[in-house]
Amino acid sequence: DAGVIQSPRHEVTEMGQEVTLRCKPISGHDYLFWYRQTMMRGLELLIYFNNNVPIDDSGMPEDRFSAKMPNASFSTLKIQPSEPRDSAVYFCAITRGTGAFSQPQHFGDGTRLSIL
Amino acid sequence: KQEVTQIPAALSVPEGENLVLNCSFTDSAIYNLQWFRQDPGKGLTSLLLIQSSQREQTSGRLNASLDKSSGRSTLYIAASQPGDSATYLCAASTSGTYKYIFGTGTRLKVLA
């Protein structure tokens, strides 16, 4: 019961290339989150949206990272240009109900990104 | 700044054993605390969410407690099964920032 479909599941690309990760909520939601998971830093919140509007992007590591939510059914996380240190698993998650952090979070299965 | 620690990092137990996973946090101004399970190659599954006004939450064989004064939460798993094998993460949401800070997890293996 992910409630969220992420694509691609795996991405391998060379340094300097543009990478676009996709997230599609498959049921209603109120908030959408992008997280990054690495062995060194664990799970970190990058950005979250409410009603398609970015609320807090303070976790986005650099200007190379950008996220959009053009509609309620789709969000993208883009890295341009990509660097080897961006290698990680990127998760999209949603919550339903009022309060971004008051309800259980439902995660997708993630995109495993490797930058060579 | 909130810090969340989970000890031990890994744990192996025989099937049927009752066990406790620990989560410690440094800032007692907790808004809520959430326990997750993560299977290899998968996302996180929310198990239990404890609001700051609550002391514990239960779901089936799982019971999570919250003690803000001591900066601790525990996840109790009764009668463990091989299917419980996974990594368990706790995440603390602190009043003010509200964003979750995650622990690094406890990797549990239940032996048949």
mmCIF file of C-alpha atoms in Angstrom:
data_model
loop_
_atom_site.group_PDB
_atom_site.id
_atom_site.type_symbol
_atom_site.label_atom_id
_atom_site.label_comp_id
_atom_site.label_asym_id
_atom_site.label_seq_id
_atom_site.Cartn_x
_atom_site.Cartn_y
_atom_site.Cartn_z
ATOM 1 C CA ASP A 1 0.000 0.000 0.000
ATOM 2 C CA ALA A 2 2.409 2.637 -1.190
ATOM 3 C CA GLY A 3 -0.189 5.070 -2.480
ATOM 4 C CA VAL A 4 2.657 6.427 -4.565
ATOM 5 C CA ILE A 5 4.291 5.214 -7.775
ATOM 6 C CA GLN A 6 7.833 6.315 -8.483
ATOM 7 C CA SER A 7 9.743 6.027 -11.732
ATOM 8 C CA PRO A 8 12.219 4.982 -12.746
ATOM 9 C CA ARG A 9 13.040 2.415 -10.063
ATOM 10 C CA HIS A 10 16.702 2.516 -10.975
ATOM 11 C CA GLU A 11 18.710 5.119 -12.846
ATOM 12 C CA VAL A 12 22.376 4.966 -13.766
ATOM 13 C CA THR A 13 23.860 7.916 -15.563
ATOM 14 C CA GLU A 14 27.102 9.763 -16.015
ATOM 15 C CA MET A 15 28.169 12.822 -14.129
ATOM 16 C CA GLY A 16 26.940 16.032 -15.682
ATOM 17 C CA GLN A 17 23.757 14.561 -17.116
ATOM 18 C CA GLU A 18 20.316 15.814 -16.208
ATOM 19 C CA VAL A 19 18.256 13.438 -14.082
ATOM 20 C CA THR A 20 14.480 13.584 -13.638
ATOM 21 C CA LEU A 21 12.733 11.507 -11.006
ATOM 22 C CA ARG A 22 8.964 11.129 -11.077
ATOM 23 C CA CYS A 23 6.296 10.624 -8.467
ATOM 24 C CA LYS A 24 2.648 9.838 -9.047
ATOM 25 C CA PRO A 25 0.252 9.657 -6.112
ATOM 26 C CA ILE A 26 -2.373 7.030 -6.900
ATOM 27 C CA SER A 27 -4.862 8.202 -4.337
ATOM 28 C CA GLY A 28 -5.909 11.448 -2.725
ATOM 29 C CA HIS A 29 -3.366 13.357 -0.733
ATOM 30 C CA ASP A 30 -2.854 16.700 0.908
ATOM 31 C CA TYR A 31 0.927 16.849 1.180
ATOM 32 C CA LEU A 32 3.705 15.433 -0.953
ATOM 33 C CA PHE A 33 7.294 14.999 0.212
ATOM 34 C CA TRP A 34 10.634 14.225 -1.426
ATOM 35 C CA TYR A 35 13.249 12.463 0.710
ATOM 36 C CA ARG A 36 16.774 11.247 0.066
ATOM 37 C CA GLN A 37 18.329 8.214 1.796
ATOM 38 C CA THR A 38 22.062 7.496 1.980
ATOM 39 C CA MET A 39 24.180 5.296 4.201
ATOM 40 C CA MET A 40 26.100 8.293 5.495
ATOM 41 C CA ARG A 41 23.258 10.720 6.205
ATOM 42 C CA GLY A 42 20.235 8.473 6.585
ATOM 43 C CA LEU A 43 16.850 9.781 5.478
ATOM 44 C CA GLU A 44 16.583 13.516 4.827
ATOM 45 C CA LEU A 45 13.639 15.672 3.796
ATOM 46 C CA LEU A 46 14.386 17.671 0.657
ATOM 47 C CA ILE A 47 11.124 19.524 -0.030
ATOM 48 C CA TYR A 48 7.392 19.223 0.524
ATOM 49 C CA PHE A 49 4.259 20.531 -1.175
ATOM 50 C CA ASN A 50 0.739 21.334 -0.048
ATOM 51 C CA ASN A 51 -1.919 21.585 -2.737
ATOM 52 C CA ASN A 52 0.832 21.613 -5.360
ATOM 53 C CA VAL A 53 2.592 24.595 -3.756
ATOM 54 C CA PRO A 54 6.124 24.186 -2.347
ATOM 55 C CA ILE A 55 6.015 24.888 1.384
ATOM 56 C CA ASP A 56 9.587 24.240 2.515
ATOM 57 C CA ASP A 57 12.561 23.587 0.259
ATOM 58 C CA SER A 58 15.240 24.254 2.853
ATOM 59 C CA GLY A 59 16.423 20.658 2.580
ATOM 60 C CA MET A 60 17.295 20.934 -1.097
ATOM 61 C CA PRO A 61 21.067 20.618 -1.060
ATOM 62 C CA GLU A 62 22.004 22.913 -3.924
ATOM 63 C CA ASP A 63 20.634 24.940 -6.789
ATOM 64 C CA ARG A 64 21.281 21.921 -8.984
ATOM 65 C CA PHE A 65 18.181 20.406 -7.411
ATOM 66 C CA SER A 66 14.681 21.530 -8.330
ATOM 67 C CA ALA A 67 11.216 20.090 -7.744
ATOM 68 C CA LYS A 68 7.860 20.820 -9.300
ATOM 69 C CA MET A 69 4.298 19.739 -8.843
ATOM 70 C CA PRO A 70 2.385 20.854 -11.925
ATOM 71 C CA ASN A 71 -0.795 19.142 -10.754
ATOM 72 C CA ALA A 72 -2.124 17.026 -7.912
ATOM 73 C CA SER A 73 -1.238 13.789 -9.684
ATOM 74 C CA PHE A 74 2.382 14.337 -10.561
ATOM 75 C CA SER A 75 5.643 15.665 -9.176
ATOM 76 C CA THR A 76 9.222 15.707 -10.444
ATOM 77 C CA LEU A 77 12.601 16.084 -8.819
ATOM 78 C CA LYS A 78 15.308 17.218 -11.195
ATOM 79 C CA ILE A 79 19.074 17.296 -10.771
ATOM 80 C CA GLN A 80 21.055 19.276 -13.303
ATOM 81 C CA PRO A 81 23.961 18.753 -13.601
ATOM 82 C CA SER A 82 24.256 15.521 -11.639
ATOM 83 C CA GLU A 83 27.320 14.634 -9.545
ATOM 84 C CA PRO A 84 28.519 11.312 -8.042
ATOM 85 C CA ARG A 85 27.647 12.542 -4.531
ATOM 86 C CA ASP A 86 23.996 12.717 -5.589
ATOM 87 C CA SER A 87 23.925 8.917 -5.663
ATOM 88 C CA ALA A 88 21.213 7.832 -3.232
ATOM 89 C CA VAL A 89 17.726 6.423 -3.005
ATOM 90 C CA TYR A 90 15.111 9.129 -3.516
ATOM 91 C CA PHE A 91 11.670 8.620 -2.009
ATOM 92 C CA CYS A 92 8.380 10.342 -2.576
ATOM 93 C CA ALA A 93 5.798 10.231 0.219
ATOM 94 C CA ILE A 94 2.302 11.570 0.830
ATOM 95 C CA THR A 95 0.018 12.270 3.732
ATOM 96 C CA ARG A 96 -3.715 12.705 3.865
ATOM 97 C CA GLY A 97 -5.541 15.054 6.195
ATOM 98 C CA THR A 98 -4.673 18.316 7.834
ATOM 99 C CA GLY A 99 -1.156 18.995 9.027
ATOM 100 C CA ALA A 100 1.886 17.923 7.045
ATOM 101 C CA PHE A 101 3.353 16.066 9.991
ATOM 102 C CA SER A 102 0.215 15.008 11.859
ATOM 103 C CA GLN A 103 -0.670 11.951 9.810
ATOM 104 C CA PRO A 104 1.092 8.728 8.806
ATOM 105 C CA GLN A 105 3.367 9.135 5.816
ATOM 106 C CA HIS A 106 2.958 6.762 2.865
ATOM 107 C CA PHE A 107 6.128 6.150 0.880
ATOM 108 C CA GLY A 108 6.775 4.984 -2.640
ATOM 109 C CA ASP A 109 9.379 2.290 -3.294
ATOM 110 C CA GLY A 110 11.967 4.869 -4.290
ATOM 111 C CA THR A 111 14.340 5.519 -7.158
ATOM 112 C CA ARG A 112 17.868 4.193 -6.732
ATOM 113 C CA LEU A 113 20.110 6.726 -8.448
ATOM 114 C CA SER A 114 23.739 6.054 -9.335
ATOM 115 C CA ILE A 115 25.867 8.803 -10.834
ATOM 116 C CA LEU A 116 29.098 7.525 -12.358
ATOM 117 C CA LYS B 1 18.700 20.688 16.881
ATOM 118 C CA GLN B 2 16.871 17.390 17.215
ATOM 119 C CA GLU B 3 18.956 14.233 17.018
ATOM 120 C CA VAL B 4 17.492 10.747 16.919
ATOM 121 C CA THR B 5 19.457 7.639 17.854
ATOM 122 C CA GLN B 6 18.524 3.998 17.564
ATOM 123 C CA ILE B 7 20.397 1.292 19.409
ATOM 124 C CA PRO B 8 21.222 -1.435 18.605
ATOM 125 C CA ALA B 9 21.964 -1.050 14.918
ATOM 126 C CA ALA B 10 21.251 -4.740 14.355
ATOM 127 C CA LEU B 11 19.496 -7.470 16.280
ATOM 128 C CA SER B 12 18.934 -11.196 15.739
ATOM 129 C CA VAL B 13 16.381 -13.114 17.776
ATOM 130 C CA PRO B 14 14.769 -16.560 17.593
ATOM 131 C CA GLU B 15 11.187 -16.800 16.433
ATOM 132 C CA GLY B 16 8.594 -16.344 19.159
ATOM 133 C CA GLU B 17 10.652 -13.988 21.296
ATOM 134 C CA ASN B 18 9.227 -10.705 22.546
ATOM 135 C CA LEU B 19 11.552 -7.819 21.795
ATOM 136 C CA VAL B 20 12.003 -4.099 22.327
ATOM 137 C CA LEU B 21 13.535 -1.609 19.925
ATOM 138 C CA ASN B 22 14.787 1.670 21.315
ATOM 139 C CA CYS B 23 14.694 5.214 19.986
ATOM 140 C CA SER B 24 16.224 8.202 21.776
ATOM 141 C CA PHE B 25 15.788 11.874 20.941
ATOM 142 C CA THR B 26 17.509 14.960 22.292
ATOM 143 C CA ASP B 27 14.748 17.593 22.110
ATOM 144 C CA SER B 28 11.749 16.767 24.313
ATOM 145 C CA ALA B 29 9.492 19.267 22.506
ATOM 146 C CA ILE B 30 8.043 16.422 20.474
ATOM 147 C CA TYR B 31 5.073 17.097 18.214
ATOM 148 C CA ASN B 32 4.723 13.417 17.398
ATOM 149 C CA LEU B 33 6.836 10.330 16.838
ATOM 150 C CA GLN B 34 6.374 7.776 14.094
ATOM 151 C CA TRP B 35 7.707 4.227 13.750
ATOM 152 C CA PHE B 36 8.337 2.801 10.307
ATOM 153 C CA ARG B 37 9.331 -0.509 8.820
ATOM 154 C CA GLN B 38 11.542 -0.730 5.741
ATOM 155 C CA ASP B 39 12.026 -3.927 3.758
ATOM 156 C CA PRO B 40 15.040 -4.256 1.416
ATOM 157 C CA GLY B 41 14.532 -2.329 -1.803
ATOM 158 C CA LYS B 42 11.254 -0.876 -0.600
ATOM 159 C CA GLY B 43 9.932 2.336 0.832
ATOM 160 C CA LEU B 44 8.962 2.936 4.421
ATOM 161 C CA THR B 45 5.715 1.615 5.850
ATOM 162 C CA SER B 46 4.215 3.562 8.728
ATOM 163 C CA LEU B 47 3.532 1.281 11.703
ATOM 164 C CA LEU B 48 2.477 3.567 14.528
ATOM 165 C CA LEU B 49 2.221 7.312 15.102
ATOM 166 C CA ILE B 50 2.189 8.660 18.656
ATOM 167 C CA GLN B 51 0.982 12.203 19.231
ATOM 168 C CA SER B 52 2.729 14.277 21.896
ATOM 169 C CA SER B 53 -0.298 14.023 24.182
ATOM 170 C CA GLN B 54 -0.270 10.222 24.035
ATOM 171 C CA ARG B 55 1.813 7.728 25.972
ATOM 172 C CA GLU B 56 1.423 4.745 23.676
ATOM 173 C CA GLN B 57 -0.183 3.290 20.591
ATOM 174 C CA THR B 58 -0.972 -0.325 19.774
ATOM 175 C CA SER B 59 -1.561 -2.198 16.541
ATOM 176 C CA GLY B 60 -1.787 -5.972 16.642
ATOM 177 C CA ARG B 61 1.460 -7.375 18.038
ATOM 178 C CA LEU B 62 3.082 -3.937 18.052
ATOM 179 C CA ASN B 63 3.077 -1.437 20.888
ATOM 180 C CA ALA B 64 4.925 1.873 20.821
ATOM 181 C CA SER B 65 5.455 4.074 23.856
ATOM 182 C CA LEU B 66 6.597 7.653 24.200
ATOM 183 C CA ASP B 67 8.312 9.223 27.223
ATOM 184 C CA LYS B 68 9.109 12.832 26.410
ATOM 185 C CA SER B 69 10.751 13.589 29.742
ATOM 186 C CA SER B 70 13.366 10.902 29.269
ATOM 187 C CA GLY B 71 13.665 11.421 25.512
ATOM 188 C CA ARG B 72 12.779 7.840 24.667
ATOM 189 C CA SER B 73 10.387 5.806 22.605
ATOM 190 C CA THR B 74 10.218 2.032 22.450
ATOM 191 C CA LEU B 75 8.654 -0.332 19.949
ATOM 192 C CA TYR B 76 7.574 -3.611 21.487
ATOM 193 C CA ILE B 77 7.038 -6.579 19.174
ATOM 194 C CA ALA B 78 5.279 -9.548 20.729
ATOM 195 C CA ALA B 79 5.798 -13.125 19.593
ATOM 196 C CA SER B 80 8.184 -12.219 16.802
ATOM 197 C CA GLN B 81 7.949 -13.983 13.442
ATOM 198 C CA PRO B 82 10.383 -14.351 10.521
ATOM 199 C CA GLY B 83 8.142 -11.983 8.571
ATOM 200 C CA ASP B 84 8.994 -9.255 11.057
ATOM 201 C CA SER B 85 12.547 -9.208 9.700
ATOM 202 C CA ALA B 86 13.175 -5.700 8.389
ATOM 203 C CA THR B 87 14.778 -2.402 9.337
ATOM 204 C CA TYR B 88 12.770 -0.376 11.828
ATOM 205 C CA LEU B 89 13.135 3.398 11.877
ATOM 206 C CA CYS B 90 11.760 5.978 14.238
ATOM 207 C CA ALA B 91 11.195 9.593 13.255
ATOM 208 C CA ALA B 92 10.612 12.522 15.597
ATOM 209 C CA SER B 93 8.683 15.622 14.649
ATOM 210 C CA THR B 94 9.585 18.559 16.874
ATOM 211 C CA SER B 95 7.291 21.453 17.706
ATOM 212 C CA GLY B 96 8.297 24.501 15.709
ATOM 213 C CA THR B 97 9.959 22.888 12.718
ATOM 214 C CA TYR B 98 7.641 19.858 12.551
ATOM 215 C CA LYS B 99 9.796 18.136 9.955
ATOM 216 C CA TYR B 100 10.693 14.560 10.789
ATOM 217 C CA ILE B 101 14.206 13.712 11.898
ATOM 218 C CA PHE B 102 14.881 10.035 11.292
ATOM 219 C CA GLY B 103 17.018 7.625 13.245
ATOM 220 C CA THR B 104 19.398 5.358 11.359
ATOM 221 C CA GLY B 105 17.316 2.307 12.138
ATOM 222 C CA THR B 106 17.597 -1.100 13.777
ATOM 223 C CA ARG B 107 17.996 -4.020 11.395
ATOM 224 C CA LEU B 108 16.004 -6.906 12.844
ATOM 225 C CA LYS B 109 16.363 -10.538 11.854
ATOM 226 C CA VAL B 110 13.974 -13.099 13.302
ATOM 227 C CA LEU B 111 15.312 -16.609 12.917
ATOM 228 C CA ALA B 112 12.952 -19.504 12.165
#
